Coordinates of C-alpha atoms and ligand atoms in Angstrom, one line a residue:
Chain B
M1 CA 68.8 121.7 93.6
S2 CA 72.2 120.9 95.0
I3 CA 75.7 121.9 93.9
L4 CA 78.9 120.0 94.3
S5 CA 81.8 122.3 94.0
F6 CA 85.6 122.1 93.9
R7 CA 87.4 125.3 94.6
D8 CA 91.2 125.5 93.9
V9 CA 91.5 121.9 95.0
S10 CA 95.0 120.4 95.0
L11 CA 96.1 117.0 96.1
R12 CA 99.5 115.7 97.0
Y13 CA 99.9 112.2 98.3
P14 CA 102.3 111.8 101.2
Q15 CA 105.8 111.2 99.8
R16 CA 106.9 107.7 100.5
P17 CA 110.5 107.6 101.8
G18 CA 112.9 106.4 99.2
L19 CA 110.4 106.6 96.5
R20 CA 111.0 110.0 94.9
S21 CA 109.3 110.7 91.6
A22 CA 111.4 112.0 88.7
A23 CA 109.9 115.5 89.0
G24 CA 110.7 115.5 92.7
D25 CA 107.1 116.4 93.2
N26 CA 104.1 114.3 93.7
L27 CA 101.4 116.8 93.1
V28 CA 98.5 114.7 91.7
L29 CA 95.8 117.3 91.2
D30 CA 96.4 121.0 90.7
S31 CA 93.9 123.8 91.1
I32 CA 90.8 121.9 90.3
N33 CA 87.7 124.1 89.9
L34 CA 84.5 122.3 89.1
Q35 CA 80.8 122.7 89.7
V36 CA 78.3 119.9 89.3
S37 CA 74.6 120.5 89.9
S38 CA 72.0 117.9 90.5
H39 CA 70.1 116.7 87.4
E40 CA 73.3 117.0 85.3
L41 CA 75.8 114.3 84.4
V42 CA 79.4 115.5 84.1
A43 CA 82.0 113.1 82.6
I44 CA 85.7 113.3 83.3
I45 CA 88.0 111.7 80.9
G46 CA 91.8 111.3 81.0
R47 CA 94.5 108.7 80.6
S48 CA 95.1 106.3 83.3
G49 CA 97.2 107.8 86.0
S50 CA 96.0 111.3 85.4
G51 CA 94.2 111.5 88.7
K52 CA 90.6 110.6 87.8
T53 CA 90.1 108.2 90.7
S54 CA 91.8 110.7 93.1
L55 CA 89.4 113.4 92.0
L56 CA 86.4 111.1 92.6
N57 CA 87.8 110.0 96.0
L58 CA 88.1 113.6 97.0
A59 CA 84.4 114.2 96.0
A60 CA 83.4 111.1 98.0
G61 CA 85.4 112.3 101.0
F62 CA 87.6 109.2 101.2
I63 CA 90.6 111.5 101.1
L64 CA 90.9 115.2 101.9
P65 CA 92.5 117.8 99.6
T66 CA 95.9 119.2 100.4
S67 CA 94.5 122.6 99.7
G68 CA 91.2 124.1 98.5
T69 CA 87.7 123.2 99.4
I70 CA 85.1 120.7 98.3
A71 CA 81.6 121.6 99.3
V72 CA 78.0 120.5 98.8
D73 CA 75.7 123.5 98.7
G74 CA 78.5 125.6 100.2
E75 CA 79.0 123.2 103.1
P76 CA 82.6 121.9 103.1
I77 CA 82.7 118.1 103.2
R78 CA 84.6 116.4 106.0
G79 CA 84.3 112.8 105.0
P80 CA 82.2 110.3 103.1
G81 CA 78.4 110.6 103.4
A82 CA 75.3 109.2 102.0
D83 CA 74.6 112.4 100.0
R84 CA 77.5 111.3 97.7
A85 CA 77.1 107.6 96.9
V86 CA 79.8 105.9 95.0
V87 CA 79.5 103.2 92.4
F88 CA 82.8 101.3 92.0
Q89 CA 84.4 99.8 89.0
D90 CA 84.6 96.4 90.7
D91 CA 81.0 96.7 92.0
A92 CA 82.1 96.4 95.7
L93 CA 78.9 94.5 96.5
Y94 CA 78.9 92.4 99.6
P95 CA 79.1 88.7 98.8
W96 CA 77.6 87.7 102.1
L97 CA 74.4 89.5 101.3
D98 CA 72.0 88.6 98.5
A99 CA 71.0 91.2 95.8
R100 CA 68.1 92.4 97.9
D101 CA 70.1 93.0 101.0
N102 CA 72.9 94.7 99.1
V103 CA 70.4 97.2 97.7
G104 CA 68.8 97.5 101.2
F105 CA 72.1 98.0 102.9
P106 CA 72.0 101.9 103.1
L107 CA 68.5 101.6 104.5
K108 CA 69.7 99.1 107.1
L109 CA 72.3 101.6 108.2
K110 CA 69.6 104.1 108.7
G111 CA 67.6 101.6 110.8
V112 CA 64.7 101.2 108.4
P113 CA 62.6 98.2 109.4
R114 CA 63.2 95.0 107.5
A115 CA 59.8 94.8 105.7
E116 CA 60.1 98.4 104.5
R117 CA 63.7 97.8 103.5
H118 CA 62.7 94.8 101.4
E119 CA 59.9 96.6 99.7
R120 CA 62.1 99.5 98.8
A121 CA 64.9 97.2 97.6
R122 CA 62.3 95.4 95.4
Q123 CA 61.2 98.6 93.9
L124 CA 64.8 99.6 93.2
L125 CA 65.7 96.3 91.7
E126 CA 62.7 96.6 89.5
L127 CA 63.8 100.0 88.4
V128 CA 67.2 98.6 87.3
G129 CA 65.5 95.7 85.5
L130 CA 66.3 93.1 88.1
G131 CA 62.9 92.6 89.7
E132 CA 63.4 88.8 89.8
A133 CA 66.9 88.8 91.1
G134 CA 66.4 89.8 94.8
D135 CA 67.1 86.3 96.2
R136 CA 70.2 85.7 94.0
H137 CA 73.7 85.5 95.3
I138 CA 76.0 88.2 94.1
W139 CA 78.3 85.7 92.5
E140 CA 75.5 84.2 90.4
L141 CA 75.0 87.6 88.7
S142 CA 76.8 88.7 85.5
G143 CA 79.0 91.7 85.5
G144 CA 76.3 93.9 84.0
M145 CA 73.7 92.7 86.5
R146 CA 76.2 93.4 89.4
Q147 CA 76.7 96.9 88.2
R148 CA 73.0 97.5 88.1
V149 CA 72.7 96.1 91.7
G150 CA 75.5 98.5 92.6
I151 CA 73.6 101.4 91.1
A152 CA 70.4 100.4 92.8
R153 CA 72.3 100.3 96.1
A154 CA 73.7 103.8 95.6
L155 CA 70.2 105.0 94.7
A156 CA 68.8 103.5 97.9
A157 CA 70.9 106.0 99.9
E158 CA 69.0 108.7 98.1
P159 CA 72.1 110.6 97.3
R160 CA 72.3 114.1 95.9
F161 CA 75.2 113.0 93.8
L162 CA 76.2 109.7 92.2
L163 CA 80.0 109.3 91.9
L164 CA 80.7 106.7 89.2
D165 CA 84.3 105.5 88.9
E166 CA 84.4 103.7 85.5
P167 CA 81.4 101.7 86.4
L168 CA 81.1 100.2 83.0
G169 CA 84.9 99.7 82.5
A170 CA 84.9 96.0 83.2
L171 CA 82.0 95.1 80.9
D172 CA 82.2 93.8 77.4
A173 CA 81.2 95.9 74.5
L174 CA 77.6 94.8 74.0
T175 CA 76.7 94.9 77.7
R176 CA 78.4 98.2 78.0
S177 CA 76.4 100.0 75.3
R178 CA 73.2 98.7 76.8
M179 CA 74.2 99.8 80.2
Q180 CA 75.1 103.3 79.0
E181 CA 71.6 104.0 77.9
F182 CA 70.3 102.4 81.1
L183 CA 72.6 104.6 83.3
L184 CA 71.4 107.7 81.6
R185 CA 67.7 106.9 82.1
I186 CA 68.2 106.0 85.8
Q187 CA 70.3 109.1 86.5
S188 CA 67.8 111.4 84.9
R189 CA 64.9 109.8 86.7
S190 CA 66.6 109.8 90.1
G191 CA 67.2 113.6 90.0
A192 CA 70.7 113.1 91.4
G193 CA 73.7 114.8 89.9
A194 CA 76.4 112.5 88.6
V195 CA 80.1 112.6 88.1
L196 CA 81.2 109.9 85.7
I197 CA 84.8 108.9 85.4
T198 CA 85.6 107.1 82.2
H199 CA 88.4 106.6 79.7
S200 CA 86.0 106.1 76.8
I201 CA 85.5 109.2 74.7
D202 CA 82.3 107.7 73.2
E203 CA 80.8 107.0 76.6
A204 CA 81.6 110.5 77.9
L205 CA 80.1 112.2 74.8
I206 CA 77.0 110.0 74.9
L207 CA 76.2 110.3 78.5
A208 CA 77.4 113.7 79.7
S209 CA 76.0 117.1 79.4
R210 CA 79.5 118.3 79.9
V211 CA 82.8 116.5 79.3
L212 CA 85.9 117.6 81.1
V213 CA 89.4 116.5 80.2
L214 CA 91.9 115.9 82.9
S215 CA 95.5 116.3 81.7
P216 CA 98.1 114.3 83.7
N217 CA 101.1 115.2 85.8
P218 CA 99.8 117.1 87.6
G219 CA 96.1 116.6 87.0
R220 CA 94.5 119.7 85.6
L221 CA 91.1 120.2 84.0
T222 CA 92.2 121.5 80.6
A223 CA 89.2 121.4 78.5
E224 CA 85.4 121.4 78.7
I225 CA 82.9 120.4 76.0
E226 CA 79.2 120.8 76.1
A227 CA 78.0 117.6 74.6
G228 CA 74.3 117.5 75.0
F229 CA 73.6 114.3 73.2
S230 CA 72.1 112.8 76.3
S231 CA 68.9 114.7 76.0
E232 CA 68.4 113.4 72.5
I233 CA 69.0 109.8 73.7
L234 CA 66.5 110.4 76.5
A235 CA 64.0 111.6 73.9
G236 CA 64.4 108.3 72.1
T237 CA 67.1 108.7 69.5
P238 CA 69.1 105.5 69.2
I239 CA 72.7 105.7 70.4
E240 CA 73.9 104.3 67.1
R241 CA 72.3 107.1 65.1
I242 CA 73.9 109.7 67.4
K243 CA 77.3 108.2 67.0
A244 CA 76.9 108.4 63.2
S245 CA 76.0 112.1 63.3
P246 CA 78.6 114.5 61.9
L247 CA 78.6 116.6 65.1
F248 CA 79.4 113.6 67.2
K249 CA 82.2 112.6 64.9
R250 CA 83.7 116.1 65.0
L251 CA 83.6 116.3 68.8
H252 CA 84.9 112.8 69.1
D253 CA 87.9 113.5 66.7
G254 CA 88.5 116.8 68.5
L255 CA 88.7 115.1 71.9
T256 CA 90.8 112.2 70.6
S257 CA 93.4 114.5 69.2
L258 CA 93.3 116.7 72.3
I259 CA 93.9 113.7 74.6
H260 CA 96.7 112.4 72.3
S261 CA 98.4 115.7 72.4
L262 CA 98.6 115.6 76.2
P263 CA 101.8 114.4 77.8
N264 CA 101.8 110.7 78.4
E265 CA 102.1 109.9 82.1
E266 CA 103.1 106.3 81.4
A267 CA 106.0 107.4 79.1
A268 CA 107.2 109.9 81.6
A269 CA 107.2 107.5 84.5
Chain G
M1 CA 92.8 83.0 63.3
T2 CA 92.7 86.8 62.5
L3 CA 89.0 86.6 61.8
F4 CA 88.5 84.8 65.1
T5 CA 90.5 87.4 67.0
E6 CA 88.5 90.2 65.4
L7 CA 85.2 88.6 66.1
R8 CA 85.9 87.6 69.7
P9 CA 84.8 90.8 71.5
L10 CA 81.5 90.8 69.7
S11 CA 80.8 87.1 70.3
R12 CA 81.2 87.4 74.0
L13 CA 77.6 88.1 74.9
S14 CA 77.9 87.5 78.5
D15 CA 80.3 89.5 80.6
G16 CA 83.8 88.3 81.0
D17 CA 87.3 89.4 81.8
E18 CA 89.2 91.4 79.3
D19 CA 91.9 88.9 79.1
G20 CA 91.9 87.4 75.6
R21 CA 94.2 84.5 76.2
A22 CA 91.5 82.2 77.6
G23 CA 89.6 82.6 74.3
D24 CA 92.6 81.6 72.2
E25 CA 93.4 78.6 74.2
A26 CA 89.9 77.2 74.7
P27 CA 89.6 75.6 71.2
L28 CA 93.0 73.9 71.6
R29 CA 91.9 72.4 74.9
A30 CA 88.6 71.4 73.4
R31 CA 90.4 69.5 70.7
A32 CA 92.8 67.8 73.1
A33 CA 90.1 66.6 75.5
P34 CA 88.7 63.6 73.6
A35 CA 92.1 62.3 73.0
T36 CA 93.0 61.9 76.7
A37 CA 89.5 60.6 77.4
S38 CA 89.9 57.7 75.0
T39 CA 93.3 56.4 76.2
A40 CA 92.9 55.4 79.8
R41 CA 90.6 56.6 82.6
P42 CA 92.9 57.3 85.7
V43 CA 92.1 55.4 88.9
P44 CA 90.3 57.7 91.3
T45 CA 92.5 58.8 94.3
A46 CA 89.8 57.6 96.7
V47 CA 90.1 54.1 95.3
I48 CA 93.9 54.1 95.8
S49 CA 93.4 55.3 99.4
A50 CA 90.8 52.6 100.1
I51 CA 93.2 50.0 98.7
T52 CA 96.0 51.3 100.9
V53 CA 93.8 51.0 104.0
L54 CA 92.7 47.5 103.1
V55 CA 96.3 46.4 102.5
I56 CA 97.4 47.7 105.9
L57 CA 94.5 45.9 107.6
G58 CA 95.4 42.8 105.6
L59 CA 99.0 42.9 106.6
W60 CA 98.0 43.5 110.2
S61 CA 95.6 40.5 110.1
L62 CA 98.3 38.3 108.6
A63 CA 101.0 39.4 111.1
S64 CA 98.8 38.6 114.1
A65 CA 97.3 35.4 112.5
H66 CA 100.7 33.9 112.1
A67 CA 101.8 35.3 115.5
L68 CA 104.7 37.1 113.9
V69 CA 104.4 39.6 116.8
S70 CA 103.2 38.7 120.3
P71 CA 99.5 39.3 120.7
V72 CA 100.3 41.4 123.8
F73 CA 102.0 43.9 121.5
L74 CA 99.8 43.5 118.4
P75 CA 96.3 42.1 118.9
S76 CA 94.4 41.1 115.8
P77 CA 91.9 43.5 114.2
R78 CA 89.2 41.2 115.5
Q79 CA 90.4 41.5 119.1
V80 CA 90.5 45.2 118.8
L81 CA 86.9 45.2 117.5
V82 CA 85.9 43.0 120.4
A83 CA 87.7 45.4 122.8
A84 CA 86.0 48.3 121.2
Y85 CA 82.6 46.7 121.7
G86 CA 83.5 46.0 125.3
L87 CA 84.5 49.6 125.7
V88 CA 81.1 50.8 124.4
V89 CA 79.1 48.3 126.6
T90 CA 81.0 47.9 129.8
G91 CA 83.8 50.5 129.6
F92 CA 87.3 50.6 131.0
V93 CA 88.6 52.1 134.3
D94 CA 85.2 53.0 135.7
A95 CA 83.8 54.6 132.6
T96 CA 82.3 53.6 129.3
L97 CA 83.8 54.8 126.0
A98 CA 81.0 57.4 125.7
E99 CA 81.8 58.8 129.2
H100 CA 85.5 59.0 128.4
V101 CA 84.8 60.7 125.0
G102 CA 82.2 62.9 126.7
A103 CA 84.8 64.1 129.3
S104 CA 87.2 64.9 126.5
L105 CA 84.6 66.7 124.4
Y106 CA 83.5 68.7 127.4
R107 CA 87.0 69.9 127.8
I108 CA 87.6 70.7 124.2
F109 CA 84.4 72.6 123.6
G110 CA 84.7 74.4 126.9
A111 CA 88.2 75.5 125.8
L112 CA 86.9 76.3 122.3
I113 CA 84.2 78.7 123.6
A114 CA 86.7 80.4 126.0
S115 CA 89.3 80.8 123.2
I116 CA 86.7 82.2 120.8
L117 CA 85.4 84.7 123.4
I118 CA 89.0 85.9 124.0
G119 CA 90.5 85.3 120.6
I120 CA 88.1 87.2 118.4
P121 CA 88.2 90.5 120.3
A122 CA 92.0 90.1 120.7
G123 CA 92.3 89.5 116.9
L124 CA 90.2 92.6 116.3
A125 CA 92.3 94.7 118.6
I126 CA 95.5 93.6 116.9
A127 CA 94.1 94.4 113.4
T128 CA 92.4 97.7 114.2
S129 CA 94.5 99.3 116.9
R130 CA 98.2 100.1 117.0
V131 CA 98.1 100.0 120.8
G132 CA 96.3 96.7 120.7
R133 CA 98.9 95.2 118.4
G134 CA 101.7 96.6 120.6
I135 CA 100.3 94.9 123.6
L136 CA 99.1 91.6 122.2
D137 CA 101.7 90.8 119.5
P138 CA 104.5 89.8 121.9
I139 CA 102.1 87.7 123.9
V140 CA 100.8 85.8 120.8
E141 CA 104.3 85.5 119.4
F142 CA 105.5 84.0 122.7
L143 CA 102.6 81.6 123.0
R144 CA 102.4 80.5 119.4
P145 CA 105.6 78.4 119.0
L146 CA 105.4 76.9 122.6
P147 CA 104.4 73.2 122.8
P148 CA 101.4 73.3 125.2
L149 CA 102.7 70.5 127.2
A150 CA 105.7 72.7 128.1
Y151 CA 103.4 75.0 130.1
L152 CA 101.0 72.3 131.4
P153 CA 103.0 71.8 134.6
L154 CA 102.9 75.5 135.3
V155 CA 99.2 75.7 134.7
I156 CA 98.7 72.7 137.0
I157 CA 100.6 74.5 139.7
W158 CA 98.5 77.6 139.2
V159 CA 95.0 76.3 138.8
G160 CA 95.3 72.7 140.1
I161 CA 94.9 69.3 138.6
G162 CA 91.1 69.5 137.9
E163 CA 89.1 70.4 134.8
A164 CA 90.2 74.0 134.8
S165 CA 93.9 73.2 134.2
K166 CA 93.0 71.1 131.1
I167 CA 90.6 73.6 129.7
T168 CA 93.2 76.4 130.3
V169 CA 95.9 74.5 128.5
I170 CA 93.7 73.6 125.5
A171 CA 92.4 77.1 125.3
L172 CA 96.0 78.5 125.3
A173 CA 96.8 76.0 122.5
M174 CA 93.8 77.2 120.5
L175 CA 94.2 80.9 121.1
P176 CA 97.0 81.9 118.7
S177 CA 95.4 80.5 115.6
I178 CA 92.0 82.1 116.5
I179 CA 93.7 85.5 117.2
L180 CA 95.9 85.4 114.1
S181 CA 93.1 84.3 111.8
T182 CA 90.8 86.9 113.1
S183 CA 93.3 89.7 112.6
A184 CA 94.3 88.3 109.2
G185 CA 90.6 88.2 108.2
V186 CA 90.0 91.8 109.5
R187 CA 93.1 93.1 107.7
S188 CA 92.0 91.4 104.4
V189 CA 88.8 93.3 104.2
S190 CA 88.4 95.0 100.8
K191 CA 89.1 98.7 100.8
D192 CA 86.3 99.2 98.3
H193 CA 83.9 97.4 100.6
V194 CA 84.8 99.7 103.5
N195 CA 84.6 102.8 101.3
A196 CA 81.3 101.7 99.8
A197 CA 79.8 101.5 103.3
R198 CA 81.2 104.8 104.3
S199 CA 79.8 106.5 101.2
L200 CA 76.4 104.9 101.8
G201 CA 76.3 106.5 105.3
A202 CA 77.8 104.0 107.6
T203 CA 79.3 105.1 111.0
P204 CA 82.7 103.6 112.0
R205 CA 80.8 101.2 114.3
Q206 CA 78.6 100.1 111.4
V207 CA 81.6 99.6 109.2
L208 CA 83.1 97.3 111.8
G209 CA 79.9 95.3 112.4
Q210 CA 78.4 95.2 108.9
V211 CA 81.5 95.0 106.7
V212 CA 84.7 94.2 108.5
L213 CA 83.4 91.4 110.7
P214 CA 81.4 89.7 108.0
S215 CA 84.3 89.7 105.7
A216 CA 86.6 88.2 108.4
V217 CA 84.2 85.3 109.1
P218 CA 85.7 82.9 106.5
S219 CA 89.2 83.4 108.0
I220 CA 87.9 83.1 111.5
L221 CA 86.2 79.8 110.7
T222 CA 89.4 78.5 109.2
G223 CA 91.2 79.6 112.4
I224 CA 88.6 77.8 114.5
R225 CA 89.0 74.6 112.4
I226 CA 92.8 74.7 112.8
A227 CA 92.4 75.5 116.5
L228 CA 90.1 72.5 117.0
G229 CA 92.8 70.3 115.5
A230 CA 95.5 71.8 117.6
G231 CA 93.3 71.6 120.7
W232 CA 92.4 67.9 120.2
T233 CA 96.1 66.8 120.0
T234 CA 96.9 68.9 123.0
L235 CA 93.9 67.5 124.9
V236 CA 94.8 63.9 124.4
A237 CA 98.4 64.6 125.3
A238 CA 97.3 66.5 128.5
E239 CA 95.0 63.6 129.5
L240 CA 97.9 61.2 129.0
V241 CA 99.8 63.2 131.6
A242 CA 97.3 64.4 134.1
A243 CA 93.7 63.3 134.2
T244 CA 91.2 60.8 135.8
S245 CA 88.9 60.6 132.8
G246 CA 88.9 61.2 129.1
I247 CA 90.0 59.3 126.1
G248 CA 93.7 60.1 126.6
F249 CA 93.5 58.9 130.2
M250 CA 91.8 55.7 129.1
I251 CA 94.7 54.9 126.7
Q252 CA 97.3 55.7 129.3
S253 CA 95.6 53.4 131.9
A254 CA 95.2 50.6 129.3
A255 CA 98.9 50.9 128.4
Q256 CA 99.9 50.6 132.0
F257 CA 98.1 47.2 132.2
L258 CA 99.4 46.2 128.7
V259 CA 95.8 46.0 127.4
T260 CA 97.0 46.7 123.9
D261 CA 93.7 46.1 122.2
I262 CA 92.1 49.0 124.2
V263 CA 95.1 51.2 123.4
I264 CA 94.6 50.6 119.7
A265 CA 90.8 51.0 119.9
G266 CA 91.4 54.3 121.7
I267 CA 93.8 55.5 119.1
V268 CA 91.3 54.7 116.4
V269 CA 88.6 56.6 118.3
I270 CA 90.8 59.6 118.6
A271 CA 91.5 59.6 114.9
L272 CA 87.9 59.2 114.0
I273 CA 86.8 62.1 116.2
A274 CA 89.5 64.3 114.7
I275 CA 88.1 63.4 111.2
V276 CA 84.6 64.1 112.3
F277 CA 85.7 67.5 113.7
E278 CA 87.3 68.4 110.4
Y279 CA 84.3 67.2 108.4
V280 CA 81.8 69.0 110.5
A281 CA 83.9 72.2 110.5
R282 CA 84.1 72.2 106.7
L283 CA 80.4 71.6 106.5
I284 CA 79.7 74.6 108.8
E285 CA 82.1 76.7 106.7
R286 CA 80.3 75.8 103.5
R287 CA 76.9 76.5 105.1
L288 CA 77.9 79.7 106.8
V289 CA 80.1 81.3 104.2
P290 CA 79.2 79.8 100.8
W291 CA 80.4 83.1 99.3
A292 CA 84.0 82.6 100.6
S293 CA 84.9 80.5 97.5
H294 CA 83.4 83.1 95.2
R295 CA 85.4 86.1 96.2
Ligands
ADP1 N1 97.1 106.3 97.7 C1 98.0 106.8 96.9 N2 99.2 107.1 97.4 C2 100.2 107.6 96.5 N3 100.0 107.9 95.2 C3 98.8 107.6 94.7 C4 97.7 107.0 95.5 N4 96.7 106.8 94.7 C5 97.0 107.2 93.4 N5 98.3 107.7 93.4 C6 99.0 108.2 92.3 O1 98.3 109.3 91.8 C7 98.3 109.3 90.4 C8 96.8 109.4 89.9 O2 96.2 108.1 90.2 P1 94.7 107.9 90.0 O3 93.9 108.9 90.7 O4 94.3 106.5 90.4 O5 94.5 108.0 88.4 P2 93.5 107.4 87.4 O6 92.3 107.0 88.1 O7 93.3 108.5 86.4 O8 94.1 106.3 86.7 C9 99.0 108.1 89.9 O9 100.3 108.5 89.6 C10 99.1 107.2 91.1 O10 100.3 106.5 91.2
MG2 MG1 91.2 105.1 88.2

């Protein structure tokens, strides 16, 4: 089992000359403490601009914290690595590769021979329900299919953690709810831990074992909710039934009023 | 309308953008479409172009048939065709048309290969390194606006009148667009694409080879196509000035002897080759980077 941990992590983007924020301070994330273990899915919700993407980029190693440490199993991270594979909102698939080669991309980086790569990509595409799509061009796939290819690509790296930045944000309502259940099953089968950024309270409650609320300006983790509906869904309870349950409604209402009570970054800006 | 708006998100079974306006406008357009179709079908542009060409050929025939212009200055289309046939079969100034064209093509493709070999690494250096940009930017910016014929005499002084001087001048004419398109292509690489590779375990070298270069290919190919056009005009001009073979030289020699039909035939051949270049280059782009139009 692995643990991804944030200890007193703060982030300040370099001040751009002539662009001074009203507060005179551009602290984006303040004293973030967070532990995610493999096998669990943690959701982070917050308004746009609260620093969700920044937090994920820190975990991915794309940017380094101004202070504090981010570590995997106690080992501070120094940059991006295949142990923390990212799934992007805009899929970030390579259009010059077909679906199979996109999924096989992490294996190619490792020097896995072509035949083996193809076989593994085929298995992963099958896992995400796209067994027939290996030869397809990326631009021939629908948004939902692309996200599944993106997830399969991340899984091909055999990461210890999946970092998901609003991976379903661009999908329409129907596709989105199908993908939620799918994402849950894939994550639990893969044995990887996951950090899911979302601005949908529904989605966070359905998928995550824990939901964290990021309040804006500067971003602080202000609340944590143990959701735990995901195990019911994995056991076969339909998502619609869970959403109709009184407990779900109570948590949903609680989170909604909590988020609405937070200062609005857009209004302040 | 309200009902329609409310139902829209659910009725979109396939994935789409979240922009609702397209959905509102679509029915309006659907209703308007049959109306335009029933009035008048517009004449295709290609037909208009074909008519233009035919009219010009017709006017040309008329002018020469009625001897409005001396045949020395304006031979008839038929004469030009005969001259072109003669060029193909027996040739002009010691070489057939194929040999002249061959000499020109040899130069342009020699120059193209040289400028690709130099231009792509130079473009990479400009886009990826501050030092590289510092060194190469002034050179490219100096070279780019210069008409190649301005430095042809200098190149001849330096490398002589032979093939090397022509290839050098054409390569110099091609270089800026290849360098600039490469660096533009490299700079346009999607940040997410790079980050995705890094988070999937790519080394900086792998990011360059597996992500940055592939995403620059469409831009590089466009640069090569533009370079080919620029190189071709430069080549013909250079051959007019200093050469003993080649299509430009052939025209220049014919002009000196007032063999106007050969001059015109030569001009048509130059234009046809340029068109073929453009066509083949676009074909290659479509083959090599079909994804470029789907980004
Ligand atoms: N590269 C950057 N440089 C400077 N400021 C940034 C940068 N990225 C994000 N920010 C700022 O940090 C804040 C948080 O952004 P982000 O992490 O994207 O939030 P979210 O994903 O929750 O919408 C915003 O105010 C944004 O303007
Ligand atoms: Mg974001």
